[in-house]
Structures are given as C-alpha cells and as structure tokens.
C-alpha cells in the first residue's frame, strides 16, 4: 500500500483517544509502481525504435544493392511509406509522454534523446520516399518517351509500307513513280590515294547488268582537276579489303564527271569539249568525239566543284551527258548519247542554272539536281523527266559527311548513289515511290509535273567556251 512506502513518524494521543500524526508529502512524488511502469514503457519504446531503425538500415542496404530500383508491394505504396506509418506510433507516444510532464530526470533525458532520433528517422524515410517517387516519375517519363518513339517508328514503317508496297525493285526496274527518299550516308573508306585527293569519283558499272560486279575508284590530282589514275575491283568485298585490284594509269582526263557504262569509262578529254571512251579491259582510248556547243575549261561548272564541265551519267535508259552551252546561258542541258558512236541522240534544255547546282544524276531517264543547303546537307530540289519533257520542284534532303560532293553516280543494279565526298567513298540507298498500277507514263497530277518548252541545241563546230 502507499502507507507502507512512508517512513515512521512520531504521533500524539488526542482527547478522543485517537493517535494523530502529521506527514508532509511532496507534490511531485510519483508512486513507485507507476514509475516502474513508465520505465518499462520507455524501454519497450527504445527497443521498438531500435528495431525500426534496424529495418530502415536493412532496407537502405537492399535498395543500394538493387541499383535504387523502385520496390512496391502489390502495386500499392512503397515500403518507405509503410515504415513511416510504423514510426508514427512511437513518435506520438514520445510526444505524449514529454507533454504529460511529471517524469523523472533520467526518463526525461532518455526521451530527449529518443525524440530527435525518431524524428530524424521519420524525416529520412520521408526523403527516401520522395526520392523514390521522383525516380519512379523519371522512369515513367523515360518509358513514355520510348513508347512515343516506338509509335513514331511504327508510323514511319506503315508509311514506308504504304509507299513501297510490293517487293523491292529488281535491278534495272523503272516500275515506280520517282525518287521519294535518300538514306543516311554510309562511309565505305578513304580513297586509296589519301586525304589530299579531295576530288574524284567512284561507283559501279551503271549499265543495268546483274552479272557485273565491277567497282572502280578514280581520285583526281591534288589540284582537283586532272584524271590520271584509277583502280578497279572485282567485288565490293575486294574494294573494302583493298585486295584483288587493278591499278591503271591513264592521263588526259578533265574533272570528276567520269562514269562507267558497259565496261567503258566515259570522261571529258583534258582541255577540250571532247567525250572520251576508255576500254577498261585493255586500258586503251577507243573513241573521242567533240560534244557540240558544250562549254569547257571550267566555264559553267557546278558550284564548289571546278572543272566538271561534262558530267556523264548512266541509268536504266542509257548513257547521258550533262553540260551547259553559251546558247543556254549556262542552264543545264541533258543529252542522251549513242554508246557506239558517241553521237547525241536527243537533247533537252532545262530552266536551271548549272553553276547554282552542286551536282546531278540520272535515274530511269529522270534528271535529279542537287544544291547545297549547309556544310552538312544537300537538297535534291529539281527533277526533269526526259520521258515526258516535264519538270517539277521537290525537296529531298541528303546528309553528307564533309562539305563538297564531287563525283555522283547512280547504279541501277542496287539503286544506290555512289558519291565521292572530299576524298571519302560514301553511298546512299535511294527509295522510290511505288505504283499500285503500272501506268504507261508517270501521272502528272500526282507528282505535280509541269511541261517546259525544250530548246534544241544546234551543233556549232566553231563554238568557243
């Protein structure tokens, strides 16, 4: 009982025969049993706090070992939030005990230490939960971005499928509606003479002969004008591995307008308007003929590409030469050549100024002209169809590795563009608009072709550059 806890005190007998004693009790005295209960509760609180703190440490180690991956329980709140809820109860108990008052000094000291630790643990868990939520949001944003990219890729795939329905174009086929897209450049290698030889040309035999696997490379001299050497390879693998090649020496070439058609190389004979035909099997000049009215000696060459007065091209329709005349006032002229005699079979004059172009090529009888947009990009901006006599403007972007595109040759065998880019050999895949029904000629309405009045070029034996 409470009286048994009191010390013996003296008393006195009253008139009524009863013993009277006076005891003075302190107002802050706490019954011992309650104190024991409080100490036991505090100890349980500390033990529970230590357990929770241990769980926090264990969970922190687990998350670090798993590269901070987000842990969730059945799609509900992360475990951080569960720990915070469990820490709220001891934190509330400590707060209640401290507010209650009437505690001994030792218990108060324990609570003073415990409260900040519990509060810090709760704060740390909150920060971890916030960080976890932030990482989860970032992860979801990244997943959403990847989903968007996947949808865009699927959309482009569907567009390509709709635009290129049917099997791939066989070698030499013109069953399409014109050029639609150019791939990114593929760098094959530096030319065999080195980086100093920035001008030149290369490619495949541009005649649509599936049995031909000839590749050739013709770098110019370092003054970007003179054609004197070339190498031939029996296959693309030989070209890449620099093996099984034939190196030939042959002078008299002017500029980088060379092309190979049916195992003959065609080029501008040095210092003249003459077309030269070189037999690659024997490395001998078999024919030389002047091109009527053509200017030469760098009179109307392409922008940034000097000495390319005569630009030869081969495609599914035959052998072509692209040039300018005084009569055309520098505008580009297209002529189809007879490969046996080098005589001009037919000529078309365009409305495009040749020195404003950076180059051109032929595909299925259609001229495609390029112009520079920047140091890293060209634009195929103009097309002239010799089959119909119509022209159109377009905008097909073409990336380049270095600034200047010198020789440009199209191959009907693989529908690639072979480009000599400041000393490097690069190629592009060309994509054409497929036709659902094979018409007799290109639909003018669909591709916005519009006619121009062709101006025939009359031979002029005495014309000068």
Short mmCIF file of C-alpha atoms in Angstrom, two decimals:
data_model
loop_
_atom_site.label_atom_id
_atom_site.label_comp_id
_atom_site.label_asym_id
_atom_site.label_seq_id
_atom_site.Cartn_x
_atom_site.Cartn_y
_atom_site.Cartn_z
CA UNK A 1 0.00 0.00 0.00
CA UNK A 2 1.01 3.64 -0.29
CA UNK A 3 1.34 3.87 3.59
CA UNK A 4 3.94 1.08 3.60
CA UNK A 5 6.14 3.25 1.42
CA UNK A 6 6.22 6.03 4.08
CA UNK A 7 8.86 6.22 6.83
CA UNK A 8 7.85 6.01 10.57
CA UNK A 9 6.85 9.40 12.03
CA UNK A 10 6.08 10.37 15.67
CA UNK A 11 2.46 10.92 16.73
CA UNK A 12 0.36 12.09 19.82
CA UNK A 13 -2.79 10.92 21.57
CA UNK A 14 -5.76 13.20 21.31
CA UNK A 15 -8.60 13.80 23.81
CA UNK A 16 -10.73 11.44 21.84
CA UNK A 17 -8.22 8.65 22.43
CA UNK A 18 -7.08 8.59 18.77
CA UNK A 19 -3.46 8.83 17.60
CA UNK A 20 -2.73 11.78 15.41
CA UNK A 21 0.43 12.30 13.16
CA UNK A 22 1.32 14.82 10.53
CA UNK A 23 3.05 13.72 7.27
CA UNK A 24 4.26 16.22 4.62
CA UNK A 25 4.25 14.67 1.09
CA UNK A 26 5.97 16.35 -1.90
CA UNK A 27 3.63 17.35 -4.72
CA UNK A 28 5.89 15.73 -7.45
CA UNK A 29 6.30 12.37 -5.78
CA UNK A 30 5.48 9.55 -8.22
CA UNK A 31 4.30 6.21 -6.94
CA UNK A 32 6.99 3.63 -7.48
CA UNK A 33 4.78 1.21 -9.40
CA UNK A 34 3.82 3.90 -11.88
CA UNK A 35 7.48 4.81 -12.25
CA UNK A 36 8.35 1.20 -12.92
CA UNK A 37 5.58 1.02 -15.48
CA UNK A 38 6.84 4.20 -17.14
CA UNK A 39 10.40 2.90 -17.27
CA UNK A 40 9.16 -0.36 -18.73
CA UNK A 41 7.15 1.53 -21.35
CA UNK A 42 10.16 3.68 -22.20
CA UNK A 43 12.34 0.59 -22.56
CA UNK A 44 9.77 -1.01 -24.87
CA UNK A 45 9.72 2.22 -26.85
CA UNK A 46 13.51 2.23 -27.22
CA UNK A 47 13.54 -1.45 -28.21
CA UNK A 48 10.87 -0.82 -30.81
CA UNK A 49 12.74 2.23 -32.10
CA UNK A 50 15.94 0.18 -32.40
CA UNK A 51 14.03 -2.47 -34.32
CA UNK A 52 12.54 0.09 -36.70
CA UNK A 53 15.93 1.77 -37.18
CA UNK A 54 17.45 -1.63 -37.96
CA UNK A 55 14.74 -2.28 -40.54
CA UNK A 56 15.46 1.11 -42.13
CA UNK A 57 19.17 0.27 -42.35
CA UNK A 58 18.47 -3.14 -43.82
CA UNK A 59 16.10 -1.69 -46.40
CA UNK A 60 18.59 1.04 -47.33
CA UNK A 61 21.26 -1.61 -47.99
CA UNK A 62 18.80 -3.60 -50.05
CA UNK A 63 17.86 -0.63 -52.26
CA UNK A 64 21.51 0.31 -52.80
CA UNK A 65 22.29 -3.26 -53.83
CA UNK A 66 19.47 -3.18 -56.38
CA UNK A 67 20.63 0.00 -58.10
CA UNK A 68 17.93 2.12 -56.47
CA UNK A 69 15.16 0.26 -58.21
CA UNK A 70 11.69 1.09 -57.01
CA UNK A 71 10.23 -1.53 -54.69
CA UNK A 72 6.48 -1.70 -54.45
CA UNK A 73 4.16 -4.05 -52.67
CA UNK A 74 1.32 -5.30 -54.89
CA UNK A 75 1.26 -2.01 -56.75
CA UNK A 76 0.47 -0.04 -53.60
CA UNK A 77 2.58 2.45 -51.57
CA UNK A 78 6.35 1.84 -51.47
CA UNK A 79 7.79 0.26 -48.33
CA UNK A 80 9.15 3.65 -47.27
CA UNK A 81 5.61 4.79 -46.56
CA UNK A 82 4.86 1.65 -44.54
CA UNK A 83 7.89 2.26 -42.34
CA UNK A 84 6.85 5.87 -41.85
CA UNK A 85 3.44 4.72 -40.64
CA UNK A 86 5.05 2.35 -38.15
CA UNK A 87 7.32 5.09 -36.83
CA UNK A 88 4.42 7.45 -36.30
CA UNK A 89 3.17 5.47 -33.28
CA UNK A 90 6.38 5.64 -31.17
CA UNK A 91 6.85 9.24 -32.24
CA UNK A 92 3.34 10.08 -30.99
CA UNK A 93 3.99 8.19 -27.74
CA UNK A 94 7.21 10.06 -27.07
CA UNK A 95 5.48 13.35 -27.81
CA UNK A 96 2.64 12.45 -25.43
CA UNK A 97 4.99 11.45 -22.59
CA UNK A 98 7.02 14.64 -22.93
CA UNK A 99 3.85 16.71 -22.89
CA UNK A 100 2.46 14.80 -19.91
CA UNK A 101 5.20 16.00 -17.56
CA UNK A 102 5.88 14.67 -14.06
CA UNK A 103 8.68 12.41 -15.32
CA UNK A 104 11.94 11.76 -13.52
CA UNK A 105 15.10 13.38 -14.73
CA UNK A 106 16.54 10.13 -16.12
CA UNK A 107 13.38 9.29 -18.07
CA UNK A 108 13.17 12.83 -19.38
CA UNK A 109 16.79 12.55 -20.53
CA UNK A 110 16.03 9.31 -22.37
CA UNK A 111 13.02 10.87 -24.06
CA UNK A 112 15.01 13.97 -25.01
CA UNK A 113 17.47 11.69 -26.82
CA UNK A 114 14.82 9.42 -28.34
CA UNK A 115 12.55 12.11 -29.76
CA UNK A 116 15.12 13.69 -32.18
CA UNK A 117 16.26 10.22 -33.28
CA UNK A 118 12.72 9.10 -34.02
CA UNK A 119 12.02 12.43 -35.77
CA UNK A 120 15.23 12.12 -37.84
CA UNK A 121 14.33 8.56 -38.81
CA UNK A 122 10.92 9.73 -39.97
CA UNK A 123 12.49 12.60 -41.94
CA UNK A 124 14.99 10.27 -43.59
CA UNK A 125 12.22 7.91 -44.58
CA UNK A 126 10.21 10.79 -45.99
CA UNK A 127 13.18 11.97 -48.05
CA UNK A 128 13.76 8.43 -49.28
CA UNK A 129 10.10 8.14 -50.21
CA UNK A 130 10.22 11.46 -52.07
CA UNK A 131 13.39 10.40 -53.89
CA UNK A 132 11.80 7.05 -54.68
CA UNK A 133 8.76 8.84 -56.08
CA UNK A 134 10.98 11.17 -58.14
CA UNK A 135 12.92 8.24 -59.58
CA UNK A 136 9.67 6.48 -60.34
CA UNK A 137 8.35 9.54 -62.17
CA UNK A 138 11.58 9.87 -64.13
CA UNK A 139 11.42 6.19 -65.03
CA UNK A 140 7.82 6.54 -66.16
CA UNK A 141 8.71 9.58 -68.26
CA UNK A 142 11.52 7.63 -69.92
CA UNK A 143 9.18 4.71 -70.59
CA UNK A 144 6.60 7.12 -72.05
CA UNK A 145 9.29 8.64 -74.27
CA UNK A 146 10.33 5.20 -75.50
CA UNK A 147 6.68 4.37 -76.19
CA UNK A 148 6.35 7.57 -78.22
CA UNK A 149 9.47 6.70 -80.21
CA UNK A 150 8.13 3.21 -80.81
CA UNK A 151 4.81 4.62 -82.05
CA UNK A 152 6.69 7.03 -84.33
CA UNK A 153 8.79 4.17 -85.67
CA UNK A 154 5.66 2.11 -86.30
CA UNK A 155 4.05 5.08 -88.04
CA UNK A 156 7.06 5.58 -90.30
CA UNK A 157 7.12 1.86 -91.01
CA UNK A 158 3.48 1.97 -92.02
CA UNK A 159 4.12 4.99 -94.23
CA UNK A 160 7.04 3.23 -95.89
CA UNK A 161 4.97 0.10 -96.30
CA UNK A 162 2.13 2.05 -97.88
CA UNK A 163 4.51 4.00 -100.10
CA UNK A 164 6.61 0.98 -101.03
CA UNK A 165 4.05 -1.75 -101.25
CA UNK A 166 5.15 -4.83 -103.08
CA UNK A 167 8.53 -6.48 -103.47
CA UNK A 168 11.80 -4.49 -103.73
CA UNK A 169 12.69 -3.10 -107.14
CA UNK A 170 14.62 -5.62 -109.21
CA UNK A 171 17.84 -4.47 -110.90
CA UNK A 172 17.15 -2.12 -113.79
CA UNK A 173 13.45 -1.69 -112.96
CA UNK A 174 11.67 1.64 -113.50
CA UNK A 175 8.33 0.46 -112.15
CA UNK A 176 7.99 3.36 -109.74
CA UNK A 177 6.77 6.94 -109.53
CA UNK A 178 10.04 8.73 -108.98
CA UNK A 179 12.53 9.35 -106.21
CA UNK A 180 10.98 9.60 -102.75
CA UNK A 181 13.74 9.41 -100.14
CA UNK A 182 17.51 9.14 -99.66
CA UNK A 183 19.03 7.19 -96.78
CA UNK A 184 21.73 8.42 -94.43
CA UNK A 185 25.27 8.24 -95.85
CA UNK A 186 27.29 5.06 -95.46
CA UNK A 187 31.04 5.69 -95.34
CA UNK A 188 32.98 2.94 -97.09
CA UNK A 189 36.55 4.19 -96.72
CA UNK A 190 39.07 6.88 -97.66
CA UNK A 191 40.19 6.78 -101.30
CA UNK A 192 43.33 4.77 -101.98
CA UNK A 193 45.47 7.86 -102.77
CA UNK A 194 44.84 9.61 -99.45
CA UNK A 195 43.03 12.56 -97.94
CA UNK A 196 44.90 15.14 -100.05
CA UNK A 197 42.99 13.90 -103.12
CA UNK A 198 39.69 15.55 -102.25
CA UNK A 199 38.22 15.48 -105.78
CA UNK A 200 37.37 12.32 -107.64
CA UNK A 201 34.62 9.85 -108.45
CA UNK A 202 33.74 6.20 -107.92
CA UNK A 203 30.94 3.67 -108.34
CA UNK A 204 29.73 0.56 -110.10
CA UNK A 205 29.18 -0.14 -113.76
CA UNK A 206 25.98 1.88 -114.26
CA UNK A 207 24.61 -0.36 -117.01
CA UNK A 208 21.74 -2.50 -115.60
CA UNK A 209 23.64 -5.77 -115.96
CA UNK A 210 23.14 -8.11 -112.94
CA UNK A 211 26.20 -10.14 -113.96
CA UNK A 212 28.51 -7.16 -113.49
CA UNK A 213 30.18 -6.72 -110.10
CA UNK A 214 32.83 -4.19 -111.14
CA UNK A 215 33.69 -1.33 -108.77
CA UNK A 216 36.04 1.49 -109.72
CA UNK A 217 37.66 4.46 -107.96
CA UNK A 218 39.23 7.45 -109.77
CA UNK A 219 40.75 10.12 -107.50
CA UNK A 220 41.84 13.36 -109.18
CA UNK A 221 45.18 15.03 -108.66
CA UNK A 222 45.54 17.39 -105.70
CA UNK A 223 44.64 20.41 -107.88
CA UNK A 224 41.12 18.86 -108.16
CA UNK A 225 41.28 18.76 -111.96
CA UNK A 226 43.39 16.11 -113.64
CA UNK A 227 42.31 12.48 -114.01
CA UNK A 228 45.39 10.27 -114.33
CA UNK A 229 44.91 7.04 -112.28
CA UNK A 230 42.09 4.66 -111.44
CA UNK A 231 41.66 1.31 -109.72
CA UNK A 232 39.20 -1.50 -110.45
CA UNK A 233 37.87 -4.16 -108.07
CA UNK A 234 36.06 -7.37 -108.95
CA UNK A 235 33.67 -7.11 -106.00
CA UNK A 236 32.59 -4.87 -103.14
CA UNK A 237 34.46 -7.05 -100.64
CA UNK A 238 37.66 -6.58 -102.64
CA UNK A 239 37.12 -2.84 -102.54
CA UNK A 240 36.62 -2.76 -98.78
CA UNK A 241 39.58 -5.10 -98.11
CA UNK A 242 41.79 -3.38 -100.73
CA UNK A 243 42.67 -6.65 -102.46
CA UNK A 244 42.42 -8.18 -105.95
CA UNK A 245 42.51 -4.78 -107.60
CA UNK A 246 44.00 -3.48 -110.83
CA UNK A 247 45.68 -0.09 -110.78
CA UNK A 248 45.74 1.68 -114.11
CA UNK A 249 47.48 4.82 -115.31
CA UNK A 250 45.77 6.89 -117.96
CA UNK A 251 46.10 10.64 -118.36
CA UNK A 252 44.11 13.14 -120.38
CA UNK A 253 41.06 13.30 -118.07
CA UNK A 254 39.49 16.63 -117.04
CA UNK A 255 37.30 16.96 -113.92
CA UNK A 256 35.32 14.45 -111.86
CA UNK A 257 32.42 13.80 -114.25
CA UNK A 258 33.55 10.24 -115.08
CA UNK A 259 31.21 7.28 -115.22
CA UNK A 260 31.48 3.62 -116.24
CA UNK A 261 28.88 2.08 -118.55
CA UNK A 262 29.10 -1.43 -120.06
CA UNK A 263 32.76 -1.79 -119.03
CA UNK A 264 33.79 1.50 -120.68
CA UNK A 265 34.74 4.65 -118.83
CA UNK A 266 33.50 7.97 -120.23
CA UNK A 267 35.16 11.26 -119.34
CA UNK A 268 35.94 14.78 -120.57
CA UNK A 269 39.17 14.81 -122.54
CA UNK A 270 41.60 17.27 -120.98
CA UNK A 271 41.30 20.91 -122.14
CA UNK A 272 38.59 20.19 -124.76
CA UNK A 273 34.85 19.67 -125.14
CA UNK A 274 35.56 16.12 -126.34
CA UNK A 275 33.94 12.97 -124.98
CA UNK A 276 36.50 10.20 -124.43
CA UNK A 277 35.68 6.47 -124.29
CA UNK A 278 38.14 4.23 -122.45
CA UNK A 279 38.12 0.41 -122.70
CA UNK A 280 38.67 -0.83 -119.13
CA UNK A 281 39.71 -4.30 -120.23
CA UNK A 282 42.64 -3.04 -122.29
CA UNK A 283 43.07 0.45 -120.76
CA UNK A 284 43.04 1.99 -124.22
CA UNK A 285 41.24 5.01 -125.66
CA UNK A 286 38.87 3.63 -128.29
CA UNK A 287 36.91 6.74 -129.29
CA UNK A 288 36.98 10.52 -128.93
CA UNK A 289 34.37 12.94 -130.24
CA UNK A 290 33.52 16.60 -129.51
CA UNK A 291 30.22 17.40 -127.82
CA UNK A 292 28.52 20.07 -129.98
CA UNK A 293 28.19 23.54 -128.37
CA UNK A 294 29.34 22.35 -124.94
CA UNK A 295 31.39 24.82 -122.93
CA UNK A 296 34.59 23.62 -121.28
CA UNK A 297 37.67 24.70 -119.29
CA UNK A 298 35.59 25.45 -116.18
CA UNK A 299 33.17 27.77 -117.99
CA UNK A 300 29.93 26.55 -116.37
CA UNK A 301 30.89 24.01 -113.75
CA UNK A 302 28.94 23.17 -110.60
CA UNK A 303 29.17 25.39 -107.52
CA UNK A 304 32.12 24.32 -105.37
CA UNK A 305 33.14 21.63 -107.89
CA UNK A 306 35.51 23.08 -110.51
CA UNK A 307 36.39 21.60 -113.92
CA UNK A 308 33.26 19.46 -114.10
CA UNK A 309 32.04 20.86 -117.43
CA UNK A 310 30.94 17.49 -118.81
CA UNK A 311 29.15 15.28 -116.29
CA UNK A 312 28.46 11.74 -117.52
CA UNK A 313 25.69 9.56 -116.12
CA UNK A 314 24.37 6.08 -116.76
CA UNK A 315 20.98 4.66 -115.79
CA UNK A 316 18.26 2.23 -116.86
CA UNK A 317 17.67 4.21 -120.07
CA UNK A 318 21.22 4.54 -121.33
CA UNK A 319 24.23 6.87 -121.26
CA UNK A 320 23.84 10.61 -120.67
CA UNK A 321 25.95 13.73 -120.54
CA UNK A 322 25.03 16.85 -118.53
CA UNK A 323 26.58 20.17 -119.53
CA UNK A 324 25.89 23.82 -120.41
CA UNK A 325 26.19 25.91 -123.55
CA UNK A 326 26.51 29.57 -124.40
CA UNK A 327 23.14 29.34 -126.14
CA UNK A 328 21.53 28.03 -122.92
CA UNK A 329 23.16 30.90 -120.98
CA UNK A 330 24.63 28.44 -118.55
CA UNK A 331 21.43 26.48 -117.95
CA UNK A 332 21.81 22.73 -117.69
CA UNK A 333 21.46 20.72 -120.90
CA UNK A 334 20.78 16.96 -120.96
CA UNK A 335 21.80 14.79 -123.92
CA UNK A 336 21.41 11.06 -124.47
CA UNK A 337 24.42 9.52 -126.21
CA UNK A 338 24.83 6.65 -128.59
CA UNK A 339 27.34 4.42 -126.79
CA UNK A 340 28.81 3.08 -130.03
CA UNK A 341 29.40 6.36 -131.87
CA UNK A 342 29.16 8.94 -129.02
CA UNK A 343 26.76 10.94 -131.17
CA UNK A 344 23.97 12.88 -129.49
CA UNK A 345 20.65 11.08 -130.00
CA UNK A 346 18.41 13.65 -128.32
CA UNK A 347 18.81 16.81 -126.24
CA UNK A 348 16.69 18.60 -123.63
CA UNK A 349 17.33 22.01 -122.10
CA UNK A 350 16.25 22.77 -118.53
CA UNK A 351 15.48 26.06 -116.80
CA UNK A 352 18.09 25.52 -114.07
CA UNK A 353 21.39 27.42 -113.99
CA UNK A 354 24.17 24.84 -113.83
CA UNK A 355 26.61 26.89 -111.65
CA UNK A 356 23.86 27.12 -108.99
CA UNK A 357 23.80 23.33 -108.68
CA UNK A 358 26.26 21.19 -106.72
CA UNK A 359 25.71 18.12 -108.88
CA UNK A 360 23.18 15.93 -110.69
CA UNK A 361 22.45 12.33 -111.64
CA UNK A 362 20.06 10.36 -113.84
CA UNK A 363 17.66 7.58 -112.79
CA UNK A 364 15.14 5.99 -115.20
CA UNK A 365 15.55 8.88 -117.61
CA UNK A 366 14.84 11.50 -114.95
CA UNK A 367 17.40 14.15 -114.09
CA UNK A 368 17.76 14.94 -110.38
CA UNK A 369 19.68 18.10 -109.45
CA UNK A 370 21.26 18.96 -106.11
CA UNK A 371 22.15 22.21 -104.40
CA UNK A 372 23.95 22.88 -101.09
CA UNK A 373 21.93 23.85 -98.02
CA UNK A 374 24.78 23.84 -95.48
CA UNK A 375 28.20 22.30 -94.93
CA UNK A 376 26.49 19.05 -93.83
CA UNK A 377 23.41 18.84 -96.00
CA UNK A 378 22.37 18.90 -99.65
CA UNK A 379 18.93 19.14 -101.19
CA UNK A 380 17.65 17.33 -104.27
CA UNK A 381 15.50 20.23 -105.37
CA UNK A 382 14.70 19.69 -109.04
CA UNK A 383 13.71 16.90 -111.41
CA UNK A 384 13.35 16.82 -115.17
CA UNK A 385 11.73 13.83 -116.86
CA UNK A 386 13.09 13.21 -120.35
CA UNK A 387 10.33 10.63 -120.90
CA UNK A 388 7.61 13.28 -120.77
CA UNK A 389 9.53 16.57 -121.14
CA UNK A 390 8.14 17.75 -117.80
CA UNK A 391 9.90 19.15 -114.76
CA UNK A 392 8.99 19.57 -111.11
CA UNK A 393 10.43 21.03 -107.93
CA UNK A 394 10.91 18.86 -104.88
CA UNK A 395 12.80 18.86 -101.59
CA UNK A 396 14.62 15.67 -100.63
CA UNK A 397 17.36 16.20 -98.05
CA UNK A 398 20.67 14.41 -98.33
CA UNK A 399 23.15 14.40 -95.44
CA UNK A 400 26.85 14.50 -96.19
CA UNK A 401 29.94 13.78 -94.13
CA UNK A 402 32.08 16.61 -95.46
CA UNK A 403 31.29 19.80 -97.34
CA UNK A 404 31.71 19.02 -101.06
CA UNK A 405 30.19 16.26 -103.17
CA UNK A 406 32.39 15.70 -106.20
CA UNK A 407 31.60 12.67 -108.37
CA UNK A 408 27.98 11.45 -108.15
CA UNK A 409 27.00 8.19 -109.86
CA UNK A 410 23.76 6.21 -109.74
CA UNK A 411 23.67 2.41 -110.09
CA UNK A 412 20.50 0.73 -111.45
CA UNK A 413 21.75 -2.61 -110.13
CA UNK A 414 21.27 -1.80 -106.44
CA UNK A 415 19.52 1.59 -106.65
CA UNK A 416 22.35 3.28 -104.78
CA UNK A 417 24.03 6.62 -105.17
CA UNK A 418 27.84 6.49 -105.15
CA UNK A 419 29.38 9.79 -104.05
CA UNK A 420 32.99 10.94 -103.71
CA UNK A 421 32.85 13.28 -100.67
CA UNK A 422 36.07 15.26 -100.15
CA UNK A 423 38.25 12.17 -100.51
CA UNK A 424 35.88 9.65 -98.90
CA UNK A 425 33.83 6.99 -100.69
CA UNK A 426 30.24 7.05 -99.47
CA UNK A 427 26.95 5.67 -100.78
CA UNK A 428 23.22 6.18 -100.24
CA UNK A 429 20.19 3.93 -100.68
CA UNK A 430 17.53 5.50 -102.88
CA UNK A 431 13.85 4.84 -102.21
CA UNK A 432 11.29 5.27 -104.98
CA UNK A 433 7.54 5.77 -104.83
CA UNK A 434 5.93 2.52 -105.85
CA UNK A 435 2.91 2.48 -108.12
CA UNK A 436 -0.20 0.45 -107.31
CA UNK A 437 -0.96 0.09 -111.01
CA UNK A 438 1.68 0.20 -113.67
CA UNK A 439 0.86 3.14 -115.95
CA UNK A 440 2.33 3.80 -119.33
CA UNK A 441 3.88 7.03 -118.04
CA UNK A 442 4.23 8.94 -114.80
CA UNK A 443 0.97 10.58 -113.59
CA UNK A 444 1.46 14.32 -113.94
CA UNK A 445 -1.22 15.24 -111.41
CA UNK A 446 0.16 13.10 -108.58
CA UNK A 447 3.71 14.35 -108.85
CA UNK A 448 2.96 17.92 -109.98
CA UNK A 449 5.00 17.66 -113.13
CA UNK A 450 4.66 20.66 -115.42
CA UNK A 451 5.85 20.95 -119.03
CA UNK A 452 8.52 23.28 -120.31
CA UNK A 453 9.34 24.19 -123.83
CA UNK A 454 12.51 22.28 -124.71
CA UNK A 455 15.06 24.28 -126.65
CA UNK A 456 17.03 22.13 -129.09
CA UNK A 457 20.76 22.65 -129.08
CA UNK A 458 22.15 23.08 -132.55
CA UNK A 459 25.64 21.77 -133.30
CA UNK A 460 28.19 24.53 -133.58
CA UNK A 461 31.56 23.43 -134.82
CA UNK A 462 33.16 26.78 -134.16
CA UNK A 463 31.63 27.46 -130.74
CA UNK A 464 34.09 28.53 -128.07
CA UNK A 465 33.99 28.37 -124.26
#
